[in-house]
mmCIF file of C-alpha atoms in Angstrom:
data_model
loop_
_atom_site.group_PDB
_atom_site.id
_atom_site.type_symbol
_atom_site.label_atom_id
_atom_site.label_comp_id
_atom_site.label_asym_id
_atom_site.label_seq_id
_atom_site.Cartn_x
_atom_site.Cartn_y
_atom_site.Cartn_z
ATOM 1 C CA MET A 1 -32.544 -3.882 16.013
ATOM 2 C CA PHE A 2 -33.542 -3.885 12.337
ATOM 3 C CA THR A 3 -32.001 -5.283 8.982
ATOM 4 C CA GLY A 4 -32.679 -2.529 6.553
ATOM 5 C CA ILE A 5 -35.226 -4.493 4.616
ATOM 6 C CA ILE A 6 -38.257 -2.193 4.301
ATOM 7 C CA SER A 7 -41.522 -4.081 5.133
ATOM 8 C CA GLY A 8 -43.931 -1.323 4.329
ATOM 9 C CA LEU A 9 -44.435 2.155 2.781
ATOM 10 C CA GLY A 10 -46.130 4.600 5.138
ATOM 11 C CA ARG A 11 -47.067 8.174 5.240
ATOM 12 C CA ILE A 12 -46.905 10.713 7.916
ATOM 13 C CA THR A 13 -50.384 12.317 7.857
ATOM 14 C CA GLU A 14 -50.173 14.671 10.787
ATOM 15 C CA ALA A 15 -47.363 16.426 12.813
ATOM 16 C CA HIS A 16 -48.465 18.288 15.910
ATOM 17 C CA ALA A 17 -46.087 20.301 18.146
ATOM 18 C CA LEU A 18 -45.733 18.924 21.703
ATOM 19 C CA GLY A 19 -44.981 22.405 23.101
ATOM 20 C CA ALA A 20 -44.797 26.053 22.203
ATOM 21 C CA ASP A 21 -40.928 26.394 21.853
ATOM 22 C CA PRO A 22 -38.193 24.709 19.749
ATOM 23 C CA SER A 23 -37.208 22.550 22.899
ATOM 24 C CA HIS A 24 -40.332 20.384 22.266
ATOM 25 C CA GLY A 25 -40.860 17.823 19.725
ATOM 26 C CA LEU A 26 -43.767 16.500 17.671
ATOM 27 C CA ARG A 27 -46.390 13.959 17.740
ATOM 28 C CA LEU A 28 -46.662 12.162 14.437
ATOM 29 C CA THR A 29 -49.521 10.166 13.018
ATOM 30 C CA VAL A 30 -48.248 7.503 10.489
ATOM 31 C CA ALA A 31 -50.649 5.822 8.166
ATOM 32 C CA THR A 32 -49.516 2.147 7.096
ATOM 33 C CA PRO A 33 -50.604 -0.522 4.575
ATOM 34 C CA PRO A 34 -53.639 -2.554 5.476
ATOM 35 C CA GLY A 35 -52.888 -5.266 8.088
ATOM 36 C CA TYR A 36 -49.369 -3.960 8.763
ATOM 37 C CA LEU A 37 -50.083 -3.194 12.372
ATOM 38 C CA ASP A 38 -51.993 -6.592 13.119
ATOM 39 C CA ASP A 39 -48.909 -7.896 15.106
ATOM 40 C CA VAL A 40 -47.823 -4.461 16.516
ATOM 41 C CA GLN A 41 -48.403 -3.499 20.252
ATOM 42 C CA ILE A 42 -48.181 -0.158 21.887
ATOM 43 C CA GLY A 43 -44.517 0.326 22.895
ATOM 44 C CA ASP A 44 -43.130 -1.593 19.893
ATOM 45 C CA SER A 45 -40.257 -0.210 17.928
ATOM 46 C CA ILE A 46 -40.706 0.838 14.361
ATOM 47 C CA ALA A 47 -38.054 2.316 12.182
ATOM 48 C CA ILE A 48 -39.341 5.478 10.327
ATOM 49 C CA ASN A 49 -36.881 6.414 7.483
ATOM 50 C CA GLY A 50 -34.181 4.576 9.349
ATOM 51 C CA ALA A 51 -34.849 6.223 12.757
ATOM 52 C CA CYS A 52 -36.113 3.847 15.532
ATOM 53 C CA MET A 53 -39.277 5.317 17.160
ATOM 54 C CA THR A 54 -41.822 3.909 19.708
ATOM 55 C CA ALA A 55 -45.469 3.356 18.858
ATOM 56 C CA THR A 56 -47.359 5.342 21.382
ATOM 57 C CA THR A 57 -50.927 4.710 20.242
ATOM 58 C CA LEU A 58 -52.199 2.568 17.392
ATOM 59 C CA ASP A 59 -55.443 1.722 15.574
ATOM 60 C CA ALA A 60 -54.731 -1.395 13.614
ATOM 61 C CA ALA A 61 -58.096 -1.480 11.983
ATOM 62 C CA ALA A 62 -57.642 2.022 10.630
ATOM 63 C CA GLY A 63 -54.039 1.384 9.736
ATOM 64 C CA ARG A 64 -52.368 4.114 11.763
ATOM 65 C CA PHE A 65 -50.233 4.704 14.759
ATOM 66 C CA THR A 66 -48.689 7.624 16.574
ATOM 67 C CA LEU A 67 -45.151 8.334 17.884
ATOM 68 C CA ASP A 68 -43.557 11.173 19.758
ATOM 69 C CA ILE A 69 -40.313 12.430 18.233
ATOM 70 C CA SER A 70 -38.183 14.759 20.440
ATOM 71 C CA ALA A 71 -36.455 17.935 19.434
ATOM 72 C CA GLU A 72 -33.038 16.277 19.550
ATOM 73 C CA SER A 73 -34.209 13.553 16.989
ATOM 74 C CA LEU A 74 -35.662 16.112 14.764
ATOM 75 C CA ASP A 75 -32.398 17.888 14.756
ATOM 76 C CA LYS A 76 -30.346 14.858 13.861
ATOM 77 C CA THR A 77 -32.676 13.530 11.169
ATOM 78 C CA CYS A 78 -34.587 14.618 8.079
ATOM 79 C CA GLY A 79 -38.012 13.967 6.591
ATOM 80 C CA LEU A 80 -39.717 13.421 10.038
ATOM 81 C CA ASP A 81 -40.989 16.837 10.527
ATOM 82 C CA SER A 82 -43.933 17.096 8.124
ATOM 83 C CA SER A 83 -46.336 15.005 6.101
ATOM 84 C CA GLY A 84 -44.988 12.751 3.435
ATOM 85 C CA PRO A 85 -44.103 9.157 2.396
ATOM 86 C CA VAL A 86 -41.770 7.169 4.729
ATOM 87 C CA ASN A 87 -40.100 3.783 4.824
ATOM 88 C CA LEU A 88 -41.225 1.488 7.579
ATOM 89 C CA GLU A 89 -39.548 -1.484 9.191
ATOM 90 C CA LYS A 90 -40.861 -3.373 12.232
ATOM 91 C CA ALA A 91 -38.160 -4.503 14.894
ATOM 92 C CA LEU A 92 -36.214 -7.609 14.138
ATOM 93 C CA ARG A 93 -37.300 -10.861 15.754
ATOM 94 C CA ALA A 94 -34.583 -13.274 16.891
ATOM 95 C CA SER A 95 -35.830 -15.890 14.535
ATOM 96 C CA ASP A 96 -36.047 -13.559 11.418
ATOM 97 C CA ARG A 97 -33.673 -13.831 8.430
ATOM 98 C CA LEU A 98 -31.071 -10.964 8.389
ATOM 99 C CA GLY A 99 -31.648 -10.104 4.718
ATOM 100 C CA GLY A 100 -29.831 -6.925 4.878
ATOM 101 C CA HIS A 101 -27.226 -6.017 7.628
ATOM 102 C CA ILE A 102 -27.437 -5.114 11.199
ATOM 103 C CA VAL A 103 -29.177 -1.778 11.753
ATOM 104 C CA ALA A 104 -29.676 -0.015 14.899
ATOM 105 C CA GLY A 105 -32.157 2.742 13.862
ATOM 106 C CA HIS A 106 -29.800 5.411 15.120
ATOM 107 C CA VAL A 107 -29.182 8.110 12.438
ATOM 108 C CA ASP A 108 -25.385 9.003 12.311
ATOM 109 C CA GLY A 109 -25.868 11.869 9.884
ATOM 110 C CA ILE A 110 -27.605 13.535 7.051
ATOM 111 C CA GLY A 111 -26.354 13.101 3.539
ATOM 112 C CA THR A 112 -27.346 15.002 0.296
ATOM 113 C CA VAL A 113 -28.091 13.406 -3.024
ATOM 114 C CA THR A 114 -25.729 14.697 -5.624
ATOM 115 C CA TYR A 115 -26.708 12.433 -8.608
ATOM 116 C CA PHE A 116 -29.526 10.110 -9.343
ATOM 117 C CA ALA A 117 -29.863 8.552 -12.839
ATOM 118 C CA PRO A 118 -30.524 5.350 -14.727
ATOM 119 C CA VAL A 119 -27.519 3.024 -15.529
ATOM 120 C CA GLY A 120 -28.648 0.115 -17.650
ATOM 121 C CA GLU A 121 -31.535 -1.639 -15.805
ATOM 122 C CA SER A 122 -30.644 -0.100 -12.436
ATOM 123 C CA TRP A 123 -30.105 3.470 -11.095
ATOM 124 C CA GLU A 124 -26.971 4.973 -9.722
ATOM 125 C CA LEU A 125 -27.341 6.957 -6.588
ATOM 126 C CA ARG A 126 -24.589 9.277 -5.265
ATOM 127 C CA ILE A 127 -24.683 10.751 -1.915
ATOM 128 C CA GLU A 128 -22.528 13.451 -0.129
ATOM 129 C CA ALA A 129 -21.901 12.342 3.420
ATOM 130 C CA PRO A 130 -20.416 14.278 6.204
ATOM 131 C CA ARG A 131 -16.545 13.805 6.235
ATOM 132 C CA ALA A 132 -16.759 12.477 9.746
ATOM 133 C CA LEU A 133 -18.609 9.370 8.430
ATOM 134 C CA GLY A 134 -16.073 8.728 5.600
ATOM 135 C CA ARG A 135 -13.904 6.484 7.700
ATOM 136 C CA TYR A 136 -16.813 4.089 8.198
ATOM 137 C CA LEU A 137 -17.711 3.716 4.542
ATOM 138 C CA ALA A 138 -15.922 1.056 2.482
ATOM 139 C CA LEU A 139 -16.197 -0.384 -1.005
ATOM 140 C CA LYS A 140 -18.733 -3.304 -0.708
ATOM 141 C CA GLY A 141 -19.482 -2.386 2.801
ATOM 142 C CA SER A 142 -23.085 -1.559 4.086
ATOM 143 C CA VAL A 143 -24.873 1.637 4.730
ATOM 144 C CA ALA A 144 -28.558 2.387 5.535
ATOM 145 C CA VAL A 145 -30.185 5.312 3.493
ATOM 146 C CA ASN A 146 -33.456 6.308 4.945
ATOM 147 C CA GLY A 147 -33.490 2.894 6.577
ATOM 148 C CA VAL A 148 -32.759 0.941 3.447
ATOM 149 C CA SER A 149 -29.777 -1.589 3.633
ATOM 150 C CA LEU A 150 -27.636 -0.904 0.637
ATOM 151 C CA THR A 151 -24.128 -1.883 -0.629
ATOM 152 C CA VAL A 152 -21.417 0.792 -1.218
ATOM 153 C CA ASN A 153 -19.992 0.513 -4.776
ATOM 154 C CA ARG A 154 -17.640 3.477 -4.613
ATOM 155 C CA VAL A 155 -16.217 5.934 -2.104
ATOM 156 C CA SER A 156 -14.496 9.258 -2.831
ATOM 157 C CA ASP A 157 -13.033 11.333 0.005
ATOM 158 C CA HIS A 158 -12.983 15.191 -0.423
ATOM 159 C CA ASP A 159 -11.795 17.918 1.846
ATOM 160 C CA ASN A 160 -15.071 18.415 3.709
ATOM 161 C CA SER A 161 -17.149 15.420 2.624
ATOM 162 C CA THR A 162 -17.162 11.772 1.451
ATOM 163 C CA GLU A 163 -19.225 10.813 -1.600
ATOM 164 C CA LEU A 164 -20.544 7.367 -1.766
ATOM 165 C CA ALA A 165 -22.058 5.684 -4.872
ATOM 166 C CA ILE A 166 -24.778 2.972 -4.759
ATOM 167 C CA ASN A 167 -26.655 1.031 -7.378
ATOM 168 C CA LEU A 168 -30.406 0.522 -6.925
ATOM 169 C CA ILE A 169 -32.349 -2.285 -8.647
ATOM 170 C CA PRO A 170 -35.934 -1.748 -9.832
ATOM 171 C CA HIS A 171 -37.343 -3.673 -6.913
ATOM 172 C CA THR A 172 -35.867 -1.268 -4.333
ATOM 173 C CA LEU A 173 -37.156 1.604 -6.276
ATOM 174 C CA GLU A 174 -40.548 0.172 -6.341
ATOM 175 C CA HIS A 175 -40.845 -0.952 -2.702
ATOM 176 C CA THR A 176 -39.180 2.030 -0.924
ATOM 177 C CA THR A 177 -39.290 5.867 -0.960
ATOM 178 C CA LEU A 178 -35.897 6.034 -2.724
ATOM 179 C CA GLY A 179 -37.328 5.999 -6.164
ATOM 180 C CA SER A 180 -38.529 9.708 -5.571
ATOM 181 C CA LEU A 181 -35.197 10.940 -4.703
ATOM 182 C CA GLU A 182 -33.511 13.763 -6.842
ATOM 183 C CA ALA A 183 -30.289 15.790 -6.684
ATOM 184 C CA GLY A 184 -30.391 18.020 -3.614
ATOM 185 C CA ALA A 185 -32.596 15.783 -1.464
ATOM 186 C CA ARG A 186 -31.455 15.123 2.072
ATOM 187 C CA VAL A 187 -31.345 11.531 3.472
ATOM 188 C CA ASN A 188 -30.743 9.804 6.832
ATOM 189 C CA LEU A 189 -27.621 7.790 6.950
ATOM 190 C CA GLU A 190 -26.661 4.966 9.360
ATOM 191 C CA ILE A 191 -23.164 3.613 9.094
ATOM 192 C CA ASP A 192 -22.292 -0.114 9.682
ATOM 193 C CA LEU A 193 -22.548 -1.010 13.350
ATOM 194 C CA ILE A 194 -19.562 -3.272 13.279
ATOM 195 C CA ALA A 195 -17.451 -0.531 11.796
ATOM 196 C CA ARG A 196 -18.346 1.654 14.773
ATOM 197 C CA TYR A 197 -17.260 -0.829 17.293
ATOM 198 C CA VAL A 198 -13.973 -1.795 15.488
ATOM 199 C CA GLU A 199 -12.917 1.921 15.510
ATOM 200 C CA ARG A 200 -13.623 2.065 19.273
ATOM 201 C CA ALA A 201 -11.687 -1.082 19.909
ATOM 202 C CA MET A 202 -8.671 0.245 17.875
ATOM 203 C CA THR A 203 -8.532 3.720 19.427
ATOM 204 C CA ALA A 204 -9.513 3.168 22.977
ATOM 205 C CA ARG A 205 -6.810 3.366 25.525
#
């Protein structure tokens, strides 16, 4: 489990195919900030842009680790198939503060940025989400965008999609990869875990 509070900015430096056909995934090498892996062991969970992954090898002194990502995970996420910056969060300890919200690290869908511009001292981010996720998005509710816990400020339902609006403060832009977003960018979305269980409880027979 995670909180959606990013603990480090990393970079995918290498992406090697695990096989010759599309049914195989990739082995990723991720570079981390100095000291980030000092308390990490092989087999630990680390969220990469909001997707929970397992550290398969690590070199704490060099600040890098590897992970294997399946073809299924690649199909259901974005930004994890090539080199580039990524948000990192180590798994939640039972004694940690829950500074964001309960995040499972399971990407529910891919959204597309439709608008990103300054508003006063902050920035407004609008994302077009799959319509199937619209029922889980609520005013002042929580959503994880590329692993970052954020508060929904507005929701607009359309025929085939749902647009959500979020305000980002400068601290969030400086300490996550969200500051580099632009219209047309794709992002990983995870809806609120509690909303998922409430729907199941209300619809199960």
